[in-house]
CSV table of C-alpha atoms and ligand atoms in Angstrom, one decimal:
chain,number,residue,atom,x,y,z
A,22,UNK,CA,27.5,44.2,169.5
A,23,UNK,CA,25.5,46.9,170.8
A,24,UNK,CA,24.7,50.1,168.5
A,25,UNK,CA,27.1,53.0,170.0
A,26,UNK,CA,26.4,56.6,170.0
A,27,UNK,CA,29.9,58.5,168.6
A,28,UNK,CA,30.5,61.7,168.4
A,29,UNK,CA,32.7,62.2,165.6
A,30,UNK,CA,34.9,65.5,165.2
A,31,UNK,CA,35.6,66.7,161.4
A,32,UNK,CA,33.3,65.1,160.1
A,33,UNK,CA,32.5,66.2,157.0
A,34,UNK,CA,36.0,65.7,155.1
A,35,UNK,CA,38.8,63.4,154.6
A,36,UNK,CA,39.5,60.3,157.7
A,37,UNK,CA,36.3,61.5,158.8
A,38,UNK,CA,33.7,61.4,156.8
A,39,UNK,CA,35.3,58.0,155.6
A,40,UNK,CA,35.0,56.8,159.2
A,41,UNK,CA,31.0,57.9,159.9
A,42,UNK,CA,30.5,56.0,156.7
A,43,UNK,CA,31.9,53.2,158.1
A,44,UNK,CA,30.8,53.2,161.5
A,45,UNK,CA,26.7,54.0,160.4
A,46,UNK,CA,27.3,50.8,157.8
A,47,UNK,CA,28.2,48.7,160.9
A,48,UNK,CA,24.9,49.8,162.8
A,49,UNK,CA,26.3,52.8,165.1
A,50,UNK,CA,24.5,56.3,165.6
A,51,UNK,CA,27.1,58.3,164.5
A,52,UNK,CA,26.6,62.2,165.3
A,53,UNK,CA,28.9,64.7,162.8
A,54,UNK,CA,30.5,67.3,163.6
A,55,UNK,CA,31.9,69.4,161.0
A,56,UNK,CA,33.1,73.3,160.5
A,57,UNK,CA,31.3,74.2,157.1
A,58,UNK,CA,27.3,73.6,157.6
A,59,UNK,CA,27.1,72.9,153.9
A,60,UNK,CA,29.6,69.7,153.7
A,61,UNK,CA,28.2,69.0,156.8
A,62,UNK,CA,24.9,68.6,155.9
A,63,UNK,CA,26.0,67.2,152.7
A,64,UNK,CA,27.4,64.1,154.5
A,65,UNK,CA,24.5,63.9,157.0
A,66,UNK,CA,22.4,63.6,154.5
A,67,UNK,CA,24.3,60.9,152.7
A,68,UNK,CA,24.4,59.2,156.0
A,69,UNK,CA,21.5,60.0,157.9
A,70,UNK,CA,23.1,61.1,160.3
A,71,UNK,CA,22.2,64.0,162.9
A,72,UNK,CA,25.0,66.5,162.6
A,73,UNK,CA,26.3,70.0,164.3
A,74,UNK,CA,28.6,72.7,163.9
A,75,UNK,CA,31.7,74.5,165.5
A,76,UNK,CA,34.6,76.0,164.4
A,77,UNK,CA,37.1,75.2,166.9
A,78,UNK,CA,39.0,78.2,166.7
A,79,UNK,CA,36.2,80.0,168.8
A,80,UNK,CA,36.3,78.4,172.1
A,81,UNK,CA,32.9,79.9,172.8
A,82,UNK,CA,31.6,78.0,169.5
A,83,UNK,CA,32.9,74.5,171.1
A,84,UNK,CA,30.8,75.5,174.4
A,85,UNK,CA,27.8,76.2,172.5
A,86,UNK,CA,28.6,72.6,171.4
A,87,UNK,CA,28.8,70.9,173.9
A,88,UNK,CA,25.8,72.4,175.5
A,89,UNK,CA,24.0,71.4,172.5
A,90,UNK,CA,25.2,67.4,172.7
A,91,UNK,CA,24.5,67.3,176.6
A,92,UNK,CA,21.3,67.9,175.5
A,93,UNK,CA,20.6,65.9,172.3
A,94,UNK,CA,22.4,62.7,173.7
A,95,UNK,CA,21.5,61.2,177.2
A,96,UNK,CA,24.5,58.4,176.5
A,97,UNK,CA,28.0,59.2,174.3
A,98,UNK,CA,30.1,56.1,174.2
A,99,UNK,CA,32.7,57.1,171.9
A,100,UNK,CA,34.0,61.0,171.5
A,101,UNK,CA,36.3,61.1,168.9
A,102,UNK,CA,38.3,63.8,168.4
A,103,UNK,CA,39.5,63.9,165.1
A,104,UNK,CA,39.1,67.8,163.4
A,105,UNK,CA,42.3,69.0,162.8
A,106,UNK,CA,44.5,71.1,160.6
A,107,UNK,CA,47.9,72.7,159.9
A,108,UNK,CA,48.5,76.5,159.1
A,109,UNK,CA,50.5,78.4,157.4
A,110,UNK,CA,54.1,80.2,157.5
A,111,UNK,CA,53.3,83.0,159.2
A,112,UNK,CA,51.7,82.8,163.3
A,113,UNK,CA,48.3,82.9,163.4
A,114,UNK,CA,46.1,83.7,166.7
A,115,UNK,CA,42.6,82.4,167.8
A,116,UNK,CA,39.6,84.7,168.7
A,117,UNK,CA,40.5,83.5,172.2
A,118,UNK,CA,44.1,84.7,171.9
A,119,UNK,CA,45.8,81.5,171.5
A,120,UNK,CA,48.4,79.9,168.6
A,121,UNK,CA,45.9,79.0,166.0
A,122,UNK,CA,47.9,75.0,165.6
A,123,UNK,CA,47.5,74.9,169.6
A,124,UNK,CA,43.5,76.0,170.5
A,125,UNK,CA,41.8,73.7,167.6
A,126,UNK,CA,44.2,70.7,167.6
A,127,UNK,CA,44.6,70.2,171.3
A,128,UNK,CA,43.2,73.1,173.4
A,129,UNK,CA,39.4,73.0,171.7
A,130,UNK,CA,39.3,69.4,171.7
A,131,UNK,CA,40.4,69.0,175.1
A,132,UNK,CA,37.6,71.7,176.6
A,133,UNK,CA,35.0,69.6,174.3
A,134,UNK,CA,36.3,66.8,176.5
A,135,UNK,CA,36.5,67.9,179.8
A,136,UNK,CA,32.8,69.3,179.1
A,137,UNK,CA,31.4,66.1,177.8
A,138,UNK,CA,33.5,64.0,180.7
A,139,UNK,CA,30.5,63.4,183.3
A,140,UNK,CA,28.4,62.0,180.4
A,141,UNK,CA,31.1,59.9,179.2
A,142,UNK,CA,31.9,58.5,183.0
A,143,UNK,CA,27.9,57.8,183.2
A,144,UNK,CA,28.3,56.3,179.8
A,145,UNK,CA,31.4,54.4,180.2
A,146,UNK,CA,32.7,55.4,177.2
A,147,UNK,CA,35.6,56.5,175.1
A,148,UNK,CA,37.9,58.9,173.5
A,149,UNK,CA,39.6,58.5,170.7
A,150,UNK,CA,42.2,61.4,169.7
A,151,UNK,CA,43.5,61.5,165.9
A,152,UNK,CA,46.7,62.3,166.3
A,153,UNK,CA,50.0,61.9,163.5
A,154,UNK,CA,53.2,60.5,163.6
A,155,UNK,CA,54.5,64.1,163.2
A,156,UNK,CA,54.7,63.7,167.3
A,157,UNK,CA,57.6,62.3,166.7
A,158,UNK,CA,58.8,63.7,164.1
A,159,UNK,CA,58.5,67.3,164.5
A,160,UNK,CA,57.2,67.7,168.6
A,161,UNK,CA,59.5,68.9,171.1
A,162,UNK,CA,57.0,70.5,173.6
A,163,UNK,CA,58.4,73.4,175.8
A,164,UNK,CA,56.1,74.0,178.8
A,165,UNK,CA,57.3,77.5,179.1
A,166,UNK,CA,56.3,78.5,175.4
A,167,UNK,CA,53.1,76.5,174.3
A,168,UNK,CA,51.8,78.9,172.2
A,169,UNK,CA,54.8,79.5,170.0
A,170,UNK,CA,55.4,83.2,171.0
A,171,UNK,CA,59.3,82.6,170.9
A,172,UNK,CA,59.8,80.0,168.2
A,173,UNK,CA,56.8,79.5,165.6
A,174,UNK,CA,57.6,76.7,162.8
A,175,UNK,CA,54.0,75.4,161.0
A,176,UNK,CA,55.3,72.1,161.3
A,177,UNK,CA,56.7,72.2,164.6
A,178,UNK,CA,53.4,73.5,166.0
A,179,UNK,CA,51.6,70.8,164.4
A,180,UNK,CA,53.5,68.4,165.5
A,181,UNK,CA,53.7,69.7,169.3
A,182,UNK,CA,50.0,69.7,169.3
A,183,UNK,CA,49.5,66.3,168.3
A,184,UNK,CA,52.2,64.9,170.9
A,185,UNK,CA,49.8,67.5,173.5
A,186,UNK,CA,47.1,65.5,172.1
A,187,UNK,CA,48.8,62.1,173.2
A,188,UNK,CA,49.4,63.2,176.5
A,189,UNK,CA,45.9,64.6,177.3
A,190,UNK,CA,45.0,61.1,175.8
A,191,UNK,CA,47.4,59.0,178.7
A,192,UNK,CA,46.2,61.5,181.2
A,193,UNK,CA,42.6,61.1,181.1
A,194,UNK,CA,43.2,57.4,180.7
A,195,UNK,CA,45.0,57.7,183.9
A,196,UNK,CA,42.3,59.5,186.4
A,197,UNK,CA,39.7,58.3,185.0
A,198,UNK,CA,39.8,54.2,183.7
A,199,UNK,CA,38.6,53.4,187.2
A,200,UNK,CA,35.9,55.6,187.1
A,201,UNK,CA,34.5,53.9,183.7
A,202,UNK,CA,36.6,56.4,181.0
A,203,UNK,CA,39.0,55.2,179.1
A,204,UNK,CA,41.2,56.8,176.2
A,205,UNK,CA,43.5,56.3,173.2
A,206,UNK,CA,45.4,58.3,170.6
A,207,UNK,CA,45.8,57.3,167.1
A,208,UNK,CA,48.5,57.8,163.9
A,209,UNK,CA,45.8,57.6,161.2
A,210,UNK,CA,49.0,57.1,157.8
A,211,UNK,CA,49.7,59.6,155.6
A,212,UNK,CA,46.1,60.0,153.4
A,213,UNK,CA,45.5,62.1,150.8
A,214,UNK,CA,42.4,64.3,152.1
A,215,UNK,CA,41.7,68.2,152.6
A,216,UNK,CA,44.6,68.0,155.3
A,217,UNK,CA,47.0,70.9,154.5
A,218,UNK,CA,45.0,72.4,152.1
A,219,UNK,CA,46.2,76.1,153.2
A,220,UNK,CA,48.3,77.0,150.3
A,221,UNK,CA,52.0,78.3,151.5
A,222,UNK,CA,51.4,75.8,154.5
A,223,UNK,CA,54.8,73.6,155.5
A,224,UNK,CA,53.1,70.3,153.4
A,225,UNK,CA,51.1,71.5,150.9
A,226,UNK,CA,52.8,70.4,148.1
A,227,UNK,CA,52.8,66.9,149.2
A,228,UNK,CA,49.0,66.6,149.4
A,229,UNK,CA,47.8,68.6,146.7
A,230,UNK,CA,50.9,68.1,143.8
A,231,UNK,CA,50.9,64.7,141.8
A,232,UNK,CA,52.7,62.9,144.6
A,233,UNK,CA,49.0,63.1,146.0
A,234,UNK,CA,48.2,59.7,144.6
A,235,UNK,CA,50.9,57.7,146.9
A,236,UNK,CA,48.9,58.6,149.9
A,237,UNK,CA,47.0,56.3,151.3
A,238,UNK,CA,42.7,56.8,151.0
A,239,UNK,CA,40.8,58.5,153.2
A,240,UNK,CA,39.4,55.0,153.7
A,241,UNK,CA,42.5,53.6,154.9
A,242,UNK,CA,43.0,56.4,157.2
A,243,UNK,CA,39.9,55.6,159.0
A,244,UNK,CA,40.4,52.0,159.3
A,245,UNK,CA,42.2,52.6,163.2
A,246,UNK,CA,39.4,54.7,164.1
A,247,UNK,CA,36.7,52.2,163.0
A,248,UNK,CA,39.1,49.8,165.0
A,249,UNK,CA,38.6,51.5,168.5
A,250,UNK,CA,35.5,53.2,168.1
A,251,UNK,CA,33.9,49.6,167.4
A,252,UNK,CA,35.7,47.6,169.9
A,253,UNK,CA,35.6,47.6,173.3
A,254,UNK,CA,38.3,49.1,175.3
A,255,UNK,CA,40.5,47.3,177.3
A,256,UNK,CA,39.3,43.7,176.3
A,257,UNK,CA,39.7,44.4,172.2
A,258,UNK,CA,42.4,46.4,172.8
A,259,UNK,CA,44.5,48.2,175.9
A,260,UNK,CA,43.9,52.3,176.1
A,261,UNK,CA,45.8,55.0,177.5
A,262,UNK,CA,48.1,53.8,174.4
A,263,UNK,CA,49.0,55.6,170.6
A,264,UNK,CA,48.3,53.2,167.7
A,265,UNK,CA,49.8,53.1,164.5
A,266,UNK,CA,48.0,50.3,162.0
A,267,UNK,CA,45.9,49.3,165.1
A,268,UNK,CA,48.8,48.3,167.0
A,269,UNK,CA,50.0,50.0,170.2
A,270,UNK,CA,53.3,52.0,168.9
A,271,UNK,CA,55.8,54.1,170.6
A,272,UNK,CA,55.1,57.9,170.6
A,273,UNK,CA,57.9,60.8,171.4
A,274,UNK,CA,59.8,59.7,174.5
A,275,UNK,CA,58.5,63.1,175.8
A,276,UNK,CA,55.2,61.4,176.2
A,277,UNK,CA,56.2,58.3,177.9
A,278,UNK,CA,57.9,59.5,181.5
A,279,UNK,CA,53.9,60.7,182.7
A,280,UNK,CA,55.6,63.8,184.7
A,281,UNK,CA,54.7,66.1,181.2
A,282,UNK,CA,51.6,64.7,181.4
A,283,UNK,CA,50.8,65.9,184.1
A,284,UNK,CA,52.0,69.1,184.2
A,285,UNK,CA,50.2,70.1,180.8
A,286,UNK,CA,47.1,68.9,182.1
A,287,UNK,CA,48.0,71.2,184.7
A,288,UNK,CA,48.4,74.2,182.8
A,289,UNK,CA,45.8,73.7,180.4
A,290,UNK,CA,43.2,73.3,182.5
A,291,UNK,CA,44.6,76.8,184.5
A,292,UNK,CA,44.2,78.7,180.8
A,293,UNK,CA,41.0,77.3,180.0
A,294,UNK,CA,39.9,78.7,183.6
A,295,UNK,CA,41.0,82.2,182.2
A,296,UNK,CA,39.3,81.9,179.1
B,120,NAP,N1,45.8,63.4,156.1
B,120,NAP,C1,46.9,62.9,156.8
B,120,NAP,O1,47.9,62.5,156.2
B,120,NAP,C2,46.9,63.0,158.3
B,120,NAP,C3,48.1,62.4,158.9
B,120,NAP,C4,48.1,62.4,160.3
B,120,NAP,C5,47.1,62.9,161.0
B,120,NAP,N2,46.0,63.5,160.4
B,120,NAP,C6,44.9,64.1,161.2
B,120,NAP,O2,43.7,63.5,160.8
B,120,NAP,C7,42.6,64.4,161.2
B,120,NAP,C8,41.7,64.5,160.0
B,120,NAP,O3,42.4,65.1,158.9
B,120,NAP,P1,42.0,64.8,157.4
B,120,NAP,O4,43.3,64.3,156.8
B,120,NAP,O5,40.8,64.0,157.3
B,120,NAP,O6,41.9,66.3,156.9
B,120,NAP,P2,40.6,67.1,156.2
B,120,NAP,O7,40.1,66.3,155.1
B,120,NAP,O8,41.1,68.5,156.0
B,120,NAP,O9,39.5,67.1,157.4
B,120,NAP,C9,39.7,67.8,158.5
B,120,NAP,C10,38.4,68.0,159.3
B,120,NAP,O10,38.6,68.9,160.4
B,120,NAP,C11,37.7,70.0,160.3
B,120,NAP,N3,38.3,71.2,160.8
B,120,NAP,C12,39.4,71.9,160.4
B,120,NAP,N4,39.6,73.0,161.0
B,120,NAP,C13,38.5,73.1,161.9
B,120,NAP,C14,38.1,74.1,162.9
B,120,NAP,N5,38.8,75.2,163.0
B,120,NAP,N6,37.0,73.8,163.6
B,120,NAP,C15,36.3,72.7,163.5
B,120,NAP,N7,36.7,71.7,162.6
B,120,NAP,C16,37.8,71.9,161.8
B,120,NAP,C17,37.5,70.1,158.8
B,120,NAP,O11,36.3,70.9,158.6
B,120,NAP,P3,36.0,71.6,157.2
B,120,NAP,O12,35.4,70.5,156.3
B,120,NAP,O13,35.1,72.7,157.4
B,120,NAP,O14,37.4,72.0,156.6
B,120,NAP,C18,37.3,68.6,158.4
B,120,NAP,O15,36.1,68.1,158.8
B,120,NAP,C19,43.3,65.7,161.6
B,120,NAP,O16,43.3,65.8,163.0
B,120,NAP,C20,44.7,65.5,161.1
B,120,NAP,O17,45.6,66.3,161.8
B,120,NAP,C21,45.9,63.5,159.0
């Protein structure tokens, strides 16, 4: 198979960094992305690797970025989105004004996206969202209160950004699989990584108390990534689906009618205008 170029989101922790490994040991180009230059550059180095920074919490910071891989990479064939955190008790907001949960899990990466999106269609390439099973379990997206002005819960924003995160995923697939772009979204399994590493934060004790070693390795969490970022889309596998152990799954029936879908595109793409 053909080396790929892949833009890979948090990069330089946890699922990851597990997955560049991975992917540059099968013969890919693998281009980091990470928040902190200095574990950045760590695992670049490791991997030799180029690599970039942005913190995802300044929307201008994920322009910059993209300016700078329209420039570095004439082809992307895989963007995969997979930076991503969950905060604390108490409601934070962005630089740009927005819930903190909402801009980097799901509003940053979208903007990354929709910036990158004539490359991709020239490239006929990919993207691959890490999202979590907490869709399900925690999401219950209300159009009307995105940002969690009326009812902020740590885990329920986390989990309404990664069901967003599906349905931006079956959206893009939608317009754009004709035109060459495809997309899927991905449960990585509960790993024992940096995730949740915000002290006070709704699962911190679960990743960083003793019960830390009955997660799954970081290793194992990249192992659906590797899957779709090393395959080919729609002959290895069908897109515009969620995955759970490289298997199409079921995500929160909110995701499945396409009308949400739709209308959050909508909306997202009017406040990114605004930004
Ligand atoms: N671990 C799990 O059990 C689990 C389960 C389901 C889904 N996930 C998802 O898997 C993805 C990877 O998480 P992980 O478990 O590998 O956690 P991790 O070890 O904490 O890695 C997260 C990565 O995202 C980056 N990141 C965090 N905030 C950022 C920001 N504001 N701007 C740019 N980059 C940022 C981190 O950068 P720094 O190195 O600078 O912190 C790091 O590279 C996330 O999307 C997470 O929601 C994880």
């Amino acid at each position: 198979m053909a080396a790929k170029t892949i833009v890979l989101t948090g990069a330089s922790d946890g699922i990851g960094a597990a997955a560049a490994a991975e992917l540059r040991r099968r013969g890919h180009r693998v281009v980091l992305v990470g928040r902190s230059p200095d574990k950045t550059r760590e695992v670049a180095g490791r991997l030799q690797a180029p690599w970039h920074v942005a913190d995802f919490a300044h929307l201008s910071s994920v322009r910059a970025l993209a300016a700078d891989l329209l420039a570095g990479y004439p082809r992307i064939d895989v963007l995969a989105n997979n930076a991503g955190a969950i905060f604390g008790r108490e409601r934070q907001v962005s630089a740009d004004g927005h819930e903190m949960t909402f801009q980097v899990n799901y509003l940053a990466p979208f903007l990354l996206t929709r910036l990158l999106t004539d490359r991709l269609i020239e490239s006929r390439g990919t993207v691959i969202n890490t999202s979590s099973l907490a869709n399900r379990l925690f999401g219950n997206l209300d159009l009307a209160d995105l940002e969690s002005e009326r009812n902020y819960d740590p885990r329920r924003a986390y989990g309404n950004s990664k069901l967003e995160q599906i349905m931006f995923t079956f959206e893009l697939d939608r317009r754009y699989r004709s035109h060459g772009l495809t997309s899927t979204a991905f449960h990585p399994g509960v790993i024992a990584s940096n995730f949740s590493g915000v002290a006070g934060s709704a699962m911190h004790a679960a990743y960083h108390t003793p019960l830390r070693r009955l997660l799954g390795t970081p290793e194992k969490g990249a192992r659906t990534l590797v899957f779709l970022a090393d395959g080919t889309p729609g002959e290895d596998y069908p897109t515009g689906r969620y995955f759970v152990r490289s298997r199409p799954a079921r995500p929160n029936r909110q995701a499945r009618s396409g009308t949400l879908d739709l209308a959050l595109w909508n909306r997202t793409t009017a406040m990114l205008q605004q930004d």
